[in-house]
Amino acid sequence: FDEVLVEGSVLAHYVAERNHYDELLDELFRSSGEARNMIGSRCIWHINSTAFGGGVAEMLPHHICLLRELGFDVRWLIFKPKEEQFFQFTKALHNSLHDVKVAGLNDLLPHYLEASKKGAAELERIIRPDDFVLIHDPQPLVAAAKFLESHPHPAIWRCHIGYPKRTPTVDKIWEFLGEYLHQFQRIVLSAKEYAFDTDVPIDIIPPSISPFSSKNRNYEGPAGQTLDHSVSFNSQEFEPTPSLQDILGSRYFLHVSRWDGLKGIDRIIAAYDRFVKSALAEAYDTRLVIAGPDPLDVADDPEGREYFEKCVLLCTQLSKEVRRRVYLVCISMKDHDANAEIVGRLQQNAHGVFALSREEGFGLTATEALFRGKPVVVSSAFGLKRQVVNGLNGVVLDEPDIEDKAAEMMHHLAVGYSDFEEMARTAREHCLRSSTQISQIPKWYHSIQSALS
Ligand code: UDP
């Protein structure tokens, strides 16, 4: 375990923009007073498996800052076993929970259990008798459960993964995880449709964003960051690999995610191929930027490198005319603020943001784009469909033939951007009211208080 030190002040930003957050702030202060009586001075430990990359790492820093400013003792631990097989197991489990059949789970299981056993022993030295434990996702679940078995503490399991259907593959995984949930008083899921068979009470809290994080804040002036590693497919007859500033100055559609087959990056590439081939001359100017973390920096996602290479291969197979307009951007995760600034600026300047995931429990990148007031086009993966109401705050594309439909949307955006402006305004207003972290904190108090009572 490593502790991540979090500091900063977030609350003052909300107060300074009271006109947007008035009611939410009133509710926040009211519920904080009540929660302080119950939670008191006990420490709340958030435990997940990475400080960089992915939705959980994105949400925790400002969530923790806010709670500290509201008078709570909150700390953050990362459970990061060195064994490669540990994360191979948890990634396979992640895929299986999305009903993707994966071989080798049984062979990898002993590595996961062994690392979890060591983790449990380590937790004995860290967690004090009165502390509260808040575990995120399956990676640290078993270590925490084994620790809690011998050292009971009030505890919540927050599972960010969700799948709305029951299938034999999915049920088998819930059954396995369910064995370790008896030590927890509550489970928190992103949507009620993700509930599975368990005796532990379930609370629903959708993920949320911080309007003031380096990712979501408004950027002005030239970018202070450079791209360490980007792949563009220009041959010598075209311009050299562009700088971040060049990309930001051009017109482009954007996709942001980890390099992961479920994110549907191949579908965006295929859609863009169709768009360029069929586009009018004026639409030619719109490029495609696919941005994700440098896969070598994301320890808990061992498939990232392989999938990134698959995306490179897909791009090299495009015709010259198409591929010279595509940029695959790998952003180092070593400097969190630099990464966030690059992603945030790419989102801010995009001519439309696409998320065509095959499966998605909740797509934080879609909410980030909605918050920025961008036209957002998503697949009908369950989580995305809940975030975007077709025609109201964005566009939802149904299966099948999603690549054709996405190509049409690219065309529409390229030649008729103003048709999307009302939707984008609605998207931003809706996010301000219901997707910021202060809107969800009262729900967290409720769960924590229920776990304590
Ligand atoms: N992200 C990032 N840098 C990258 C790629 C992604 O900071 O290079 C962030 C992205 O902005 C979002 C999170 O990682 O906040 C991804 O969350 P999402 O729910 O979309 O997907 P997950 O990775 O959790 O499956």
Tab-separated table of C-alpha atoms and ligand atoms in Angstrom:
chain	number	residue	atom	x	y	z
A	1	PHE	CA	0.000	0.000	0.000
A	2	ASP	CA	1.112	3.547	-0.717
A	3	GLU	CA	-0.604	6.552	0.708
A	4	VAL	CA	-1.429	9.343	-1.754
A	5	LEU	CA	-1.187	12.738	-0.137
A	6	VAL	CA	-4.014	15.015	-1.148
A	7	GLU	CA	-4.087	18.695	-0.433
A	8	GLY	CA	-5.755	21.742	-1.836
A	9	SER	CA	-8.798	23.834	-1.468
A	10	VAL	CA	-11.860	23.205	-3.595
A	11	LEU	CA	-14.796	24.450	-1.566
A	12	ALA	CA	-13.874	28.120	-1.978
A	13	HIS	CA	-14.277	27.749	-5.766
A	14	TYR	CA	-17.867	26.575	-5.382
A	15	VAL	CA	-18.575	29.398	-2.939
A	16	ALA	CA	-17.037	31.932	-5.345
A	17	GLU	CA	-19.424	30.669	-8.043
A	18	ARG	CA	-22.402	30.567	-5.708
A	19	ASN	CA	-24.770	31.666	-8.468
A	20	HIS	CA	-24.438	28.189	-10.039
A	21	TYR	CA	-24.295	26.187	-6.807
A	22	ASP	CA	-26.490	28.008	-4.290
A	23	GLU	CA	-28.970	25.239	-3.481
A	24	LEU	CA	-26.352	22.524	-3.648
A	25	LEU	CA	-24.136	24.420	-1.186
A	26	ASP	CA	-27.032	24.895	1.250
A	27	GLU	CA	-27.734	21.177	1.184
A	28	LEU	CA	-24.026	20.386	1.478
A	29	PHE	CA	-23.554	22.509	4.617
A	30	ARG	CA	-26.767	21.249	6.183
A	31	SER	CA	-25.949	17.567	5.628
A	32	SER	CA	-22.297	18.040	6.664
A	33	GLY	CA	-23.398	19.285	10.075
A	34	GLU	CA	-25.487	16.162	10.630
A	35	ALA	CA	-22.792	13.851	9.309
A	36	ARG	CA	-20.131	15.350	11.578
A	37	ASN	CA	-22.172	14.317	14.624
A	38	MET	CA	-22.186	10.715	13.462
A	39	ILE	CA	-18.789	10.331	11.809
A	40	GLY	CA	-16.929	12.461	14.333
A	41	SER	CA	-13.155	12.336	14.174
A	42	ARG	CA	-12.810	8.809	12.812
A	43	CYS	CA	-10.636	8.497	9.728
A	44	ILE	CA	-12.224	7.421	6.430
A	45	TRP	CA	-9.771	5.471	4.280
A	46	HIS	CA	-10.443	5.328	0.546
A	47	ILE	CA	-8.625	2.363	-0.966
A	48	ASN	CA	-8.260	1.697	-4.703
A	49	SER	CA	-5.525	0.419	-6.973
A	50	THR	CA	-4.183	3.382	-8.910
A	51	ALA	CA	-3.511	7.067	-8.403
A	52	PHE	CA	-3.441	7.729	-12.163
A	53	GLY	CA	-5.683	6.807	-15.059
A	54	GLY	CA	-9.312	5.854	-15.023
A	55	GLY	CA	-12.393	7.268	-13.404
A	56	VAL	CA	-11.718	6.429	-9.746
A	57	ALA	CA	-8.320	8.130	-9.671
A	58	GLU	CA	-9.926	11.073	-11.418
A	59	MET	CA	-12.650	11.532	-8.813
A	60	LEU	CA	-10.876	10.919	-5.532
A	61	PRO	CA	-8.540	13.940	-5.181
A	62	HIS	CA	-11.207	16.659	-5.151
A	63	HIS	CA	-13.757	14.471	-3.365
A	64	ILE	CA	-11.220	13.976	-0.567
A	65	CYS	CA	-10.234	17.672	-0.515
A	66	LEU	CA	-13.868	18.692	-0.155
A	67	LEU	CA	-14.541	16.318	2.718
A	68	ARG	CA	-11.425	17.498	4.521
A	69	GLU	CA	-12.485	21.100	4.122
A	70	LEU	CA	-15.850	20.126	5.569
A	71	GLY	CA	-14.080	18.882	8.692
A	72	PHE	CA	-13.595	15.143	8.074
A	73	ASP	CA	-10.419	13.122	8.362
A	74	VAL	CA	-10.113	11.374	4.980
A	75	ARG	CA	-7.065	9.572	3.552
A	76	TRP	CA	-6.260	7.656	0.372
A	77	LEU	CA	-4.390	4.377	-0.001
A	78	ILE	CA	-3.332	2.608	-3.182
A	79	PHE	CA	-3.125	-1.187	-3.191
A	80	LYS	CA	-0.626	-2.011	-5.901
A	81	PRO	CA	0.872	-5.499	-5.623
A	82	LYS	CA	4.009	-5.958	-7.705
A	83	GLU	CA	2.943	-9.287	-9.238
A	84	GLU	CA	1.880	-8.773	-12.844
A	85	GLN	CA	-0.578	-11.659	-12.537
A	86	PHE	CA	-2.541	-9.768	-9.894
A	87	PHE	CA	-3.666	-7.137	-12.388
A	88	GLN	CA	-4.012	-9.725	-15.161
A	89	PHE	CA	-6.541	-11.398	-12.902
A	90	THR	CA	-8.421	-8.211	-12.022
A	91	LYS	CA	-8.515	-7.109	-15.670
A	92	ALA	CA	-9.863	-10.537	-16.667
A	93	LEU	CA	-12.441	-10.225	-13.898
A	94	HIS	CA	-13.361	-6.746	-15.144
A	95	ASN	CA	-13.895	-8.104	-18.660
A	96	SER	CA	-15.913	-11.059	-17.368
A	97	LEU	CA	-18.183	-8.700	-15.426
A	98	HIS	CA	-18.974	-7.147	-18.805
A	99	ASP	CA	-19.825	-10.613	-20.108
A	100	VAL	CA	-16.647	-10.989	-22.149
A	101	LYS	CA	-15.534	-14.621	-21.857
A	102	VAL	CA	-11.924	-14.752	-20.689
A	103	ALA	CA	-9.669	-17.778	-20.400
A	104	GLY	CA	-7.205	-18.265	-17.582
A	105	LEU	CA	-9.100	-16.735	-14.647
A	106	ASN	CA	-8.664	-19.900	-12.583
A	107	ASP	CA	-4.913	-20.024	-13.221
A	108	LEU	CA	-4.495	-16.412	-12.179
A	109	LEU	CA	-6.709	-16.642	-9.106
A	110	PRO	CA	-4.008	-17.968	-6.696
A	111	HIS	CA	-1.855	-14.896	-7.479
A	112	TYR	CA	-4.726	-12.578	-6.659
A	113	LEU	CA	-5.513	-14.407	-3.420
A	114	GLU	CA	-1.877	-14.539	-2.346
A	115	ALA	CA	-1.336	-10.810	-2.939
A	116	SER	CA	-4.613	-10.084	-1.155
A	117	LYS	CA	-3.464	-12.088	1.852
A	118	LYS	CA	-0.292	-10.022	2.061
A	119	GLY	CA	-2.360	-6.867	1.634
A	120	ALA	CA	-4.617	-7.869	4.523
A	121	ALA	CA	-1.610	-8.261	6.802
A	122	GLU	CA	-0.336	-4.848	5.771
A	123	LEU	CA	-3.693	-3.238	6.492
A	124	GLU	CA	-3.411	-4.439	10.092
A	125	ARG	CA	-0.497	-2.071	10.491
A	126	ILE	CA	-2.264	0.898	8.872
A	127	ILE	CA	-5.928	0.941	9.852
A	128	ARG	CA	-6.665	2.018	13.427
A	129	PRO	CA	-9.517	0.616	15.548
A	130	ASP	CA	-12.023	3.388	14.999
A	131	ASP	CA	-11.392	3.930	11.265
A	132	PHE	CA	-13.892	3.613	8.421
A	133	VAL	CA	-12.906	1.706	5.283
A	134	LEU	CA	-14.163	2.584	1.796
A	135	ILE	CA	-12.986	0.116	-0.837
A	136	HIS	CA	-13.194	0.861	-4.560
A	137	ASP	CA	-13.687	-1.933	-7.090
A	138	PRO	CA	-12.527	-5.562	-6.985
A	139	GLN	CA	-8.762	-4.989	-6.847
A	140	PRO	CA	-8.473	-4.274	-3.103
A	141	LEU	CA	-11.718	-6.062	-2.175
A	142	VAL	CA	-10.329	-9.382	-1.021
A	143	ALA	CA	-7.394	-7.849	0.865
A	144	ALA	CA	-9.861	-5.627	2.699
A	145	ALA	CA	-12.346	-8.451	3.317
A	146	LYS	CA	-9.643	-10.673	4.816
A	147	PHE	CA	-8.490	-7.820	7.011
A	148	LEU	CA	-12.045	-6.996	8.093
A	149	GLU	CA	-12.717	-10.641	8.923
A	150	SER	CA	-10.228	-10.526	11.755
A	151	HIS	CA	-10.516	-6.794	12.495
A	152	PRO	CA	-14.133	-5.681	11.998
A	153	HIS	CA	-14.524	-2.030	10.991
A	154	PRO	CA	-17.425	-0.194	9.441
A	155	ALA	CA	-16.915	-0.547	5.706
A	156	ILE	CA	-18.419	0.204	2.281
A	157	TRP	CA	-17.581	-1.450	-1.015
A	158	ARG	CA	-17.948	1.014	-3.890
A	159	CYS	CA	-18.103	-0.912	-7.163
A	160	HIS	CA	-17.709	1.317	-10.212
A	161	ILE	CA	-18.202	-1.518	-12.652
A	162	GLY	CA	-21.733	-2.360	-13.627
A	163	TYR	CA	-23.522	-4.544	-16.108
A	164	PRO	CA	-27.300	-4.440	-16.471
A	165	LYS	CA	-27.792	-8.046	-17.596
A	166	ARG	CA	-27.518	-11.370	-15.791
A	167	THR	CA	-25.639	-13.991	-17.758
A	168	PRO	CA	-23.828	-17.149	-16.569
A	169	THR	CA	-20.428	-15.427	-16.963
A	170	VAL	CA	-21.506	-12.320	-15.077
A	171	ASP	CA	-23.319	-14.282	-12.360
A	172	LYS	CA	-20.238	-16.408	-11.734
A	173	ILE	CA	-18.171	-13.287	-11.033
A	174	TRP	CA	-20.790	-11.735	-8.724
A	175	GLU	CA	-20.955	-15.030	-6.894
A	176	PHE	CA	-17.190	-15.028	-6.435
A	177	LEU	CA	-17.096	-11.393	-5.271
A	178	GLY	CA	-20.182	-11.927	-3.111
A	179	GLU	CA	-18.194	-14.330	-0.911
A	180	TYR	CA	-16.114	-11.392	0.250
A	181	LEU	CA	-18.889	-8.899	0.865
A	182	HIS	CA	-20.137	-10.179	4.225
A	183	GLN	CA	-17.743	-7.903	6.084
A	184	PHE	CA	-19.250	-4.776	4.487
A	185	GLN	CA	-22.274	-2.880	5.782
A	186	ARG	CA	-23.151	-1.221	2.457
A	187	ILE	CA	-22.416	-1.498	-1.242
A	188	VAL	CA	-22.483	1.573	-3.496
A	189	LEU	CA	-23.216	1.147	-7.219
A	190	SER	CA	-23.602	3.660	-10.065
A	191	ALA	CA	-27.101	2.552	-11.117
A	192	LYS	CA	-29.875	0.415	-9.650
A	193	GLU	CA	-29.828	-1.824	-12.724
A	194	TYR	CA	-26.344	-3.028	-11.691
A	195	ALA	CA	-27.651	-4.590	-8.478
A	196	PHE	CA	-26.824	-8.277	-8.014
A	197	ASP	CA	-27.895	-10.907	-5.480
A	198	THR	CA	-26.519	-9.999	-2.095
A	199	ASP	CA	-27.724	-9.564	1.476
A	200	VAL	CA	-25.726	-6.349	1.840
A	201	PRO	CA	-27.854	-3.206	1.336
A	202	ILE	CA	-27.083	-1.312	-1.860
A	203	ASP	CA	-27.007	2.475	-2.288
A	204	ILE	CA	-26.913	4.190	-5.677
A	205	ILE	CA	-24.520	7.097	-6.204
A	206	PRO	CA	-23.579	8.001	-9.789
A	207	PRO	CA	-20.017	9.201	-10.364
A	208	SER	CA	-19.484	12.946	-10.508
A	209	ILE	CA	-16.864	15.460	-11.600
A	210	SER	CA	-15.102	18.437	-10.118
A	211	PRO	CA	-15.632	21.610	-12.169
A	212	PHE	CA	-12.390	22.971	-10.723
A	213	SER	CA	-9.984	20.089	-11.337
A	214	SER	CA	-7.116	20.537	-13.792
A	215	LYS	CA	-9.153	18.362	-16.147
A	216	ASN	CA	-12.379	20.351	-16.113
A	217	ARG	CA	-11.331	23.940	-15.462
A	218	ASN	CA	-11.463	26.478	-18.230
A	219	TYR	CA	-8.169	27.060	-20.067
A	220	GLU	CA	-7.093	30.274	-21.699
A	221	GLY	CA	-3.914	31.199	-23.540
A	222	PRO	CA	-1.420	28.798	-25.074
A	223	ALA	CA	-0.957	25.325	-23.632
A	224	GLY	CA	1.811	25.049	-21.067
A	225	GLN	CA	2.318	21.358	-21.866
A	226	THR	CA	3.922	19.466	-24.690
A	227	LEU	CA	3.166	15.976	-25.920
A	228	ASP	CA	5.847	13.465	-24.978
A	229	HIS	CA	4.577	10.771	-27.197
A	230	SER	CA	2.053	11.053	-29.940
A	231	VAL	CA	1.657	8.993	-33.043
A	232	SER	CA	0.426	10.597	-36.166
A	233	PHE	CA	0.328	8.893	-39.473
A	234	ASN	CA	1.845	11.546	-41.664
A	235	SER	CA	4.362	10.279	-44.151
A	236	GLN	CA	7.057	12.644	-45.379
A	237	GLU	CA	4.774	14.163	-47.988
A	238	PHE	CA	2.643	15.595	-45.178
A	239	GLU	CA	3.404	17.776	-42.188
A	240	PRO	CA	5.556	16.367	-39.376
A	241	THR	CA	4.007	15.065	-36.142
A	242	PRO	CA	2.062	18.000	-34.775
A	243	SER	CA	2.618	19.706	-31.468
A	244	LEU	CA	-0.184	19.957	-28.930
A	245	GLN	CA	-0.634	23.573	-29.968
A	246	ASP	CA	-1.052	22.524	-33.633
A	247	ILE	CA	-3.693	19.986	-32.683
A	248	LEU	CA	-5.543	22.430	-30.456
A	249	GLY	CA	-5.545	24.973	-33.269
A	250	SER	CA	-7.094	22.554	-35.746
A	251	ARG	CA	-10.654	21.301	-36.008
A	252	TYR	CA	-11.025	17.748	-34.674
A	253	PHE	CA	-13.364	15.131	-33.269
A	254	LEU	CA	-12.163	13.669	-30.006
A	255	HIS	CA	-12.243	10.341	-28.235
A	256	VAL	CA	-10.585	9.980	-24.791
A	257	SER	CA	-10.149	6.727	-22.901
A	258	ARG	CA	-7.788	4.072	-21.686
A	259	TRP	CA	-6.602	1.759	-24.475
A	260	ASP	CA	-9.203	-0.904	-23.952
A	261	GLY	CA	-11.253	-3.024	-26.369
A	262	LEU	CA	-14.513	-2.245	-24.540
A	263	LYS	CA	-14.061	1.479	-25.225
A	264	GLY	CA	-14.788	0.956	-28.929
A	265	ILE	CA	-11.819	2.903	-30.289
A	266	ASP	CA	-11.832	0.690	-33.405
A	267	ARG	CA	-15.429	1.824	-34.039
A	268	ILE	CA	-14.411	5.496	-33.982
A	269	ILE	CA	-11.596	4.812	-36.421
A	270	ALA	CA	-13.964	2.933	-38.749
A	271	ALA	CA	-16.561	5.727	-38.512
A	272	TYR	CA	-13.963	8.376	-39.275
A	273	ASP	CA	-12.751	6.374	-42.276
A	274	ARG	CA	-16.299	6.343	-43.673
A	275	PHE	CA	-16.755	10.023	-42.866
A	276	VAL	CA	-13.629	11.160	-44.716
A	277	LYS	CA	-14.374	8.948	-47.692
A	278	SER	CA	-17.865	10.328	-48.044
A	279	ALA	CA	-17.313	13.871	-46.844
A	280	LEU	CA	-17.802	17.082	-48.713
A	281	ALA	CA	-14.690	19.150	-49.257
A	282	GLU	CA	-15.525	21.513	-46.375
A	283	ALA	CA	-15.707	18.614	-43.947
A	284	TYR	CA	-12.238	17.390	-44.862
A	285	ASP	CA	-10.750	19.818	-42.468
A	286	THR	CA	-11.961	17.951	-39.404
A	287	ARG	CA	-9.408	15.547	-37.999
A	288	LEU	CA	-9.680	12.726	-35.486
A	289	VAL	CA	-7.795	12.800	-32.184
A	290	ILE	CA	-7.783	9.683	-30.018
A	291	ALA	CA	-6.167	10.375	-26.672
A	292	GLY	CA	-5.341	8.031	-23.835
A	293	PRO	CA	-2.833	7.479	-21.098
A	294	ASP	CA	0.616	6.184	-21.962
A	295	PRO	CA	-0.196	2.477	-21.454
A	296	LEU	CA	3.146	1.917	-19.759
A	297	ASP	CA	2.033	4.250	-16.971
A	298	VAL	CA	-1.240	2.485	-16.147
A	299	ALA	CA	-0.264	-0.342	-13.829
A	300	ASP	CA	-3.739	-1.752	-13.279
A	301	ASP	CA	-4.511	-2.199	-16.987
A	302	PRO	CA	-2.056	-4.760	-18.402
A	303	GLU	CA	-3.836	-4.993	-21.780
A	304	GLY	CA	-3.292	-1.322	-22.582
A	305	ARG	CA	-0.025	-1.665	-24.533
A	306	GLU	CA	-1.340	-4.471	-26.712
A	307	TYR	CA	-4.563	-2.638	-27.460
A	308	PHE	CA	-2.731	0.591	-28.239
A	309	GLU	CA	-0.626	-1.314	-30.779
A	310	LYS	CA	-3.799	-2.735	-32.278
A	311	CYS	CA	-5.088	0.829	-32.731
A	312	VAL	CA	-1.814	1.842	-34.411
A	313	LEU	CA	-2.190	-1.114	-36.760
A	314	LEU	CA	-5.778	-0.178	-37.573
A	315	CYS	CA	-4.643	3.331	-38.452
A	316	THR	CA	-1.790	2.178	-40.654
A	317	GLN	CA	-4.339	0.137	-42.632
A	318	LEU	CA	-6.333	3.257	-43.483
A	319	SER	CA	-5.810	4.964	-46.824
A	320	LYS	CA	-3.198	7.733	-46.802
A	321	GLU	CA	-5.857	10.351	-47.241
A	322	VAL	CA	-7.643	9.222	-44.080
A	323	ARG	CA	-4.755	8.272	-41.847
A	324	ARG	CA	-2.889	11.536	-42.221
A	325	ARG	CA	-5.798	13.182	-40.426
A	326	VAL	CA	-5.741	10.791	-37.452
A	327	TYR	CA	-3.714	11.400	-34.309
A	328	LEU	CA	-3.249	8.827	-31.603
A	329	VAL	CA	-2.025	10.695	-28.570
A	330	CYS	CA	-0.479	8.871	-25.615
A	331	ILE	CA	-0.185	11.135	-22.623
A	332	SER	CA	2.223	10.457	-19.812
A	333	MET	CA	0.486	9.842	-16.486
A	334	LYS	CA	3.590	10.634	-14.458
A	335	ASP	CA	2.588	14.247	-13.974
A	336	HIS	CA	-1.093	14.180	-13.148
A	337	ASP	CA	-1.691	17.899	-13.654
A	338	ALA	CA	0.110	17.921	-16.996
A	339	ASN	CA	-1.963	14.966	-18.180
A	340	ALA	CA	-5.147	16.602	-16.977
A	341	GLU	CA	-4.307	19.875	-18.700
A	342	ILE	CA	-3.674	18.125	-22.017
A	343	VAL	CA	-6.905	16.113	-21.832
A	344	GLY	CA	-8.867	19.132	-20.586
A	345	ARG	CA	-7.610	21.360	-23.390
A	346	LEU	CA	-8.290	18.667	-25.991
A	347	GLN	CA	-11.855	18.392	-24.655
A	348	GLN	CA	-12.288	22.156	-24.520
A	349	ASN	CA	-11.276	22.687	-28.154
A	350	ALA	CA	-12.940	19.608	-29.662
A	351	HIS	CA	-15.472	19.974	-32.449
A	352	GLY	CA	-17.459	17.089	-30.966
A	353	VAL	CA	-16.674	14.303	-28.518
A	354	PHE	CA	-17.396	10.632	-29.260
A	355	ALA	CA	-17.718	7.701	-26.842
A	356	LEU	CA	-18.737	4.557	-28.701
A	357	SER	CA	-18.008	2.056	-25.905
A	358	ARG	CA	-19.245	-1.482	-26.320
A	359	GLU	CA	-19.947	-1.591	-22.576
A	360	GLU	CA	-19.785	1.236	-20.069
A	361	GLY	CA	-20.946	1.337	-16.459
A	362	PHE	CA	-20.586	5.113	-16.435
A	363	GLY	CA	-18.388	7.099	-18.833
A	364	LEU	CA	-16.725	9.893	-16.950
A	365	THR	CA	-15.232	11.221	-20.191
A	366	ALA	CA	-18.745	11.720	-21.552
A	367	THR	CA	-19.750	13.723	-18.463
A	368	GLU	CA	-16.566	15.790	-18.768
A	369	ALA	CA	-17.488	16.674	-22.351
A	370	LEU	CA	-21.126	17.384	-21.421
A	371	PHE	CA	-19.889	19.668	-18.659
A	372	ARG	CA	-17.742	21.552	-21.164
A	373	GLY	CA	-20.829	22.138	-23.261
A	374	LYS	CA	-19.564	20.124	-26.221
A	375	PRO	CA	-21.680	18.161	-28.652
A	376	VAL	CA	-21.428	14.600	-27.334
A	377	VAL	CA	-22.169	11.478	-29.377
A	378	VAL	CA	-22.335	8.167	-27.531
A	379	SER	CA	-23.185	4.541	-28.128
A	380	SER	CA	-26.159	2.981	-26.388
A	381	ALA	CA	-23.955	1.165	-23.850
A	382	PHE	CA	-26.076	1.128	-20.718
A	383	GLY	CA	-24.148	3.681	-18.639
A	384	LEU	CA	-23.797	6.146	-21.512
A	385	LYS	CA	-27.477	5.925	-22.347
A	386	ARG	CA	-28.246	6.996	-18.793
A	387	GLN	CA	-25.935	9.991	-19.041
A	388	VAL	CA	-27.102	11.214	-22.428
A	389	VAL	CA	-30.738	11.684	-23.386
A	390	ASN	CA	-30.911	11.518	-27.155
A	391	GLY	CA	-31.668	14.915	-28.636
A	392	LEU	CA	-31.725	16.691	-25.286
A	393	ASN	CA	-28.116	16.927	-24.103
A	394	GLY	CA	-26.391	14.871	-26.796
A	395	VAL	CA	-26.845	12.125	-29.330
A	396	VAL	CA	-27.209	8.408	-28.597
A	397	LEU	CA	-26.513	6.004	-31.451
A	398	ASP	CA	-28.159	2.608	-31.384
A	399	GLU	CA	-26.648	-0.629	-32.600
A	400	PRO	CA	-26.313	-2.061	-35.202
A	401	ASP	CA	-24.301	-0.184	-37.843
A	402	ILE	CA	-23.036	2.256	-35.278
A	403	GLU	CA	-19.996	3.130	-37.402
A	404	ASP	CA	-22.255	4.308	-40.235
A	405	LYS	CA	-24.366	6.336	-37.831
A	406	ALA	CA	-21.296	7.855	-36.196
A	407	ALA	CA	-19.918	8.752	-39.647
A	408	GLU	CA	-23.177	10.555	-40.391
A	409	MET	CA	-22.946	12.456	-37.092
A	410	MET	CA	-19.379	13.480	-37.946
A	411	HIS	CA	-20.671	14.821	-41.194
A	412	HIS	CA	-23.488	16.685	-39.501
A	413	LEU	CA	-21.071	18.190	-36.957
A	414	ALA	CA	-18.615	19.186	-39.672
A	415	VAL	CA	-21.153	21.072	-41.747
A	416	GLY	CA	-23.899	21.986	-39.268
A	417	TYR	CA	-22.272	22.586	-35.882
A	418	SER	CA	-24.831	25.220	-34.911
A	419	ASP	CA	-27.557	22.514	-34.896
A	420	PHE	CA	-25.880	21.096	-31.777
A	421	GLU	CA	-25.425	24.292	-29.804
A	422	GLU	CA	-28.725	24.202	-27.911
A	423	MET	CA	-28.085	20.575	-26.868
A	424	ALA	CA	-24.608	21.444	-25.681
A	425	ARG	CA	-25.935	24.336	-23.581
A	426	THR	CA	-28.526	22.052	-21.993
A	427	ALA	CA	-25.810	19.498	-21.312
A	428	ARG	CA	-23.713	21.993	-19.398
A	429	GLU	CA	-26.616	23.322	-17.343
A	430	HIS	CA	-27.716	19.820	-16.442
A	431	CYS	CA	-24.187	18.862	-15.374
A	432	LEU	CA	-23.864	21.943	-13.182
A	433	ARG	CA	-27.022	20.918	-11.332
A	434	SER	CA	-26.554	17.194	-11.003
A	435	SER	CA	-23.095	15.891	-11.915
A	436	THR	CA	-20.724	17.877	-9.733
A	437	GLN	CA	-19.147	16.342	-6.671
A	438	ILE	CA	-20.953	18.609	-4.200
A	439	SER	CA	-24.279	17.292	-5.462
A	440	GLN	CA	-23.271	13.727	-4.518
A	441	ILE	CA	-21.601	14.264	-1.146
A	442	PRO	CA	-24.905	14.242	0.822
A	443	LYS	CA	-25.570	10.793	-0.666
A	444	TRP	CA	-22.161	9.659	0.571
A	445	TYR	CA	-22.966	10.903	4.052
A	446	HIS	CA	-26.153	8.898	3.946
A	447	SER	CA	-24.312	5.692	3.015
A	448	ILE	CA	-21.564	6.196	5.570
A	449	GLN	CA	-24.085	6.983	8.305
A	450	SER	CA	-26.119	3.894	7.383
A	451	ALA	CA	-22.972	1.769	7.544
A	452	LEU	CA	-22.230	3.156	10.989
A	453	SER	CA	-25.684	2.712	12.435
B	1	UDP	N1	-8.250	10.108	-18.576
B	1	UDP	C1	-7.143	10.878	-18.347
B	1	UDP	N2	-6.104	10.800	-19.194
B	1	UDP	C2	-6.119	10.010	-20.275
B	1	UDP	C3	-7.286	9.216	-20.532
B	1	UDP	C4	-8.333	9.279	-19.645
B	1	UDP	O1	-7.094	11.630	-17.382
B	1	UDP	O2	-5.143	9.991	-21.008
B	1	UDP	C5	-9.378	10.240	-17.642
B	1	UDP	C6	-10.639	10.727	-18.310
B	1	UDP	O3	-10.586	12.135	-18.510
B	1	UDP	C7	-11.683	10.281	-17.297
B	1	UDP	C8	-11.106	8.961	-16.790
B	1	UDP	O4	-9.706	8.988	-17.101
B	1	UDP	O5	-11.754	11.183	-16.224
B	1	UDP	C9	-11.735	7.776	-17.484
B	1	UDP	O6	-12.963	7.527	-16.888
B	1	UDP	P1	-14.099	6.692	-17.627
B	1	UDP	O7	-15.216	6.545	-16.655
B	1	UDP	O8	-14.433	7.337	-18.930
B	1	UDP	O9	-13.419	5.288	-17.940
B	1	UDP	P2	-12.670	4.210	-17.024
B	1	UDP	O10	-11.215	4.343	-17.376
B	1	UDP	O11	-12.955	4.515	-15.588
B	1	UDP	O12	-13.216	2.903	-17.505
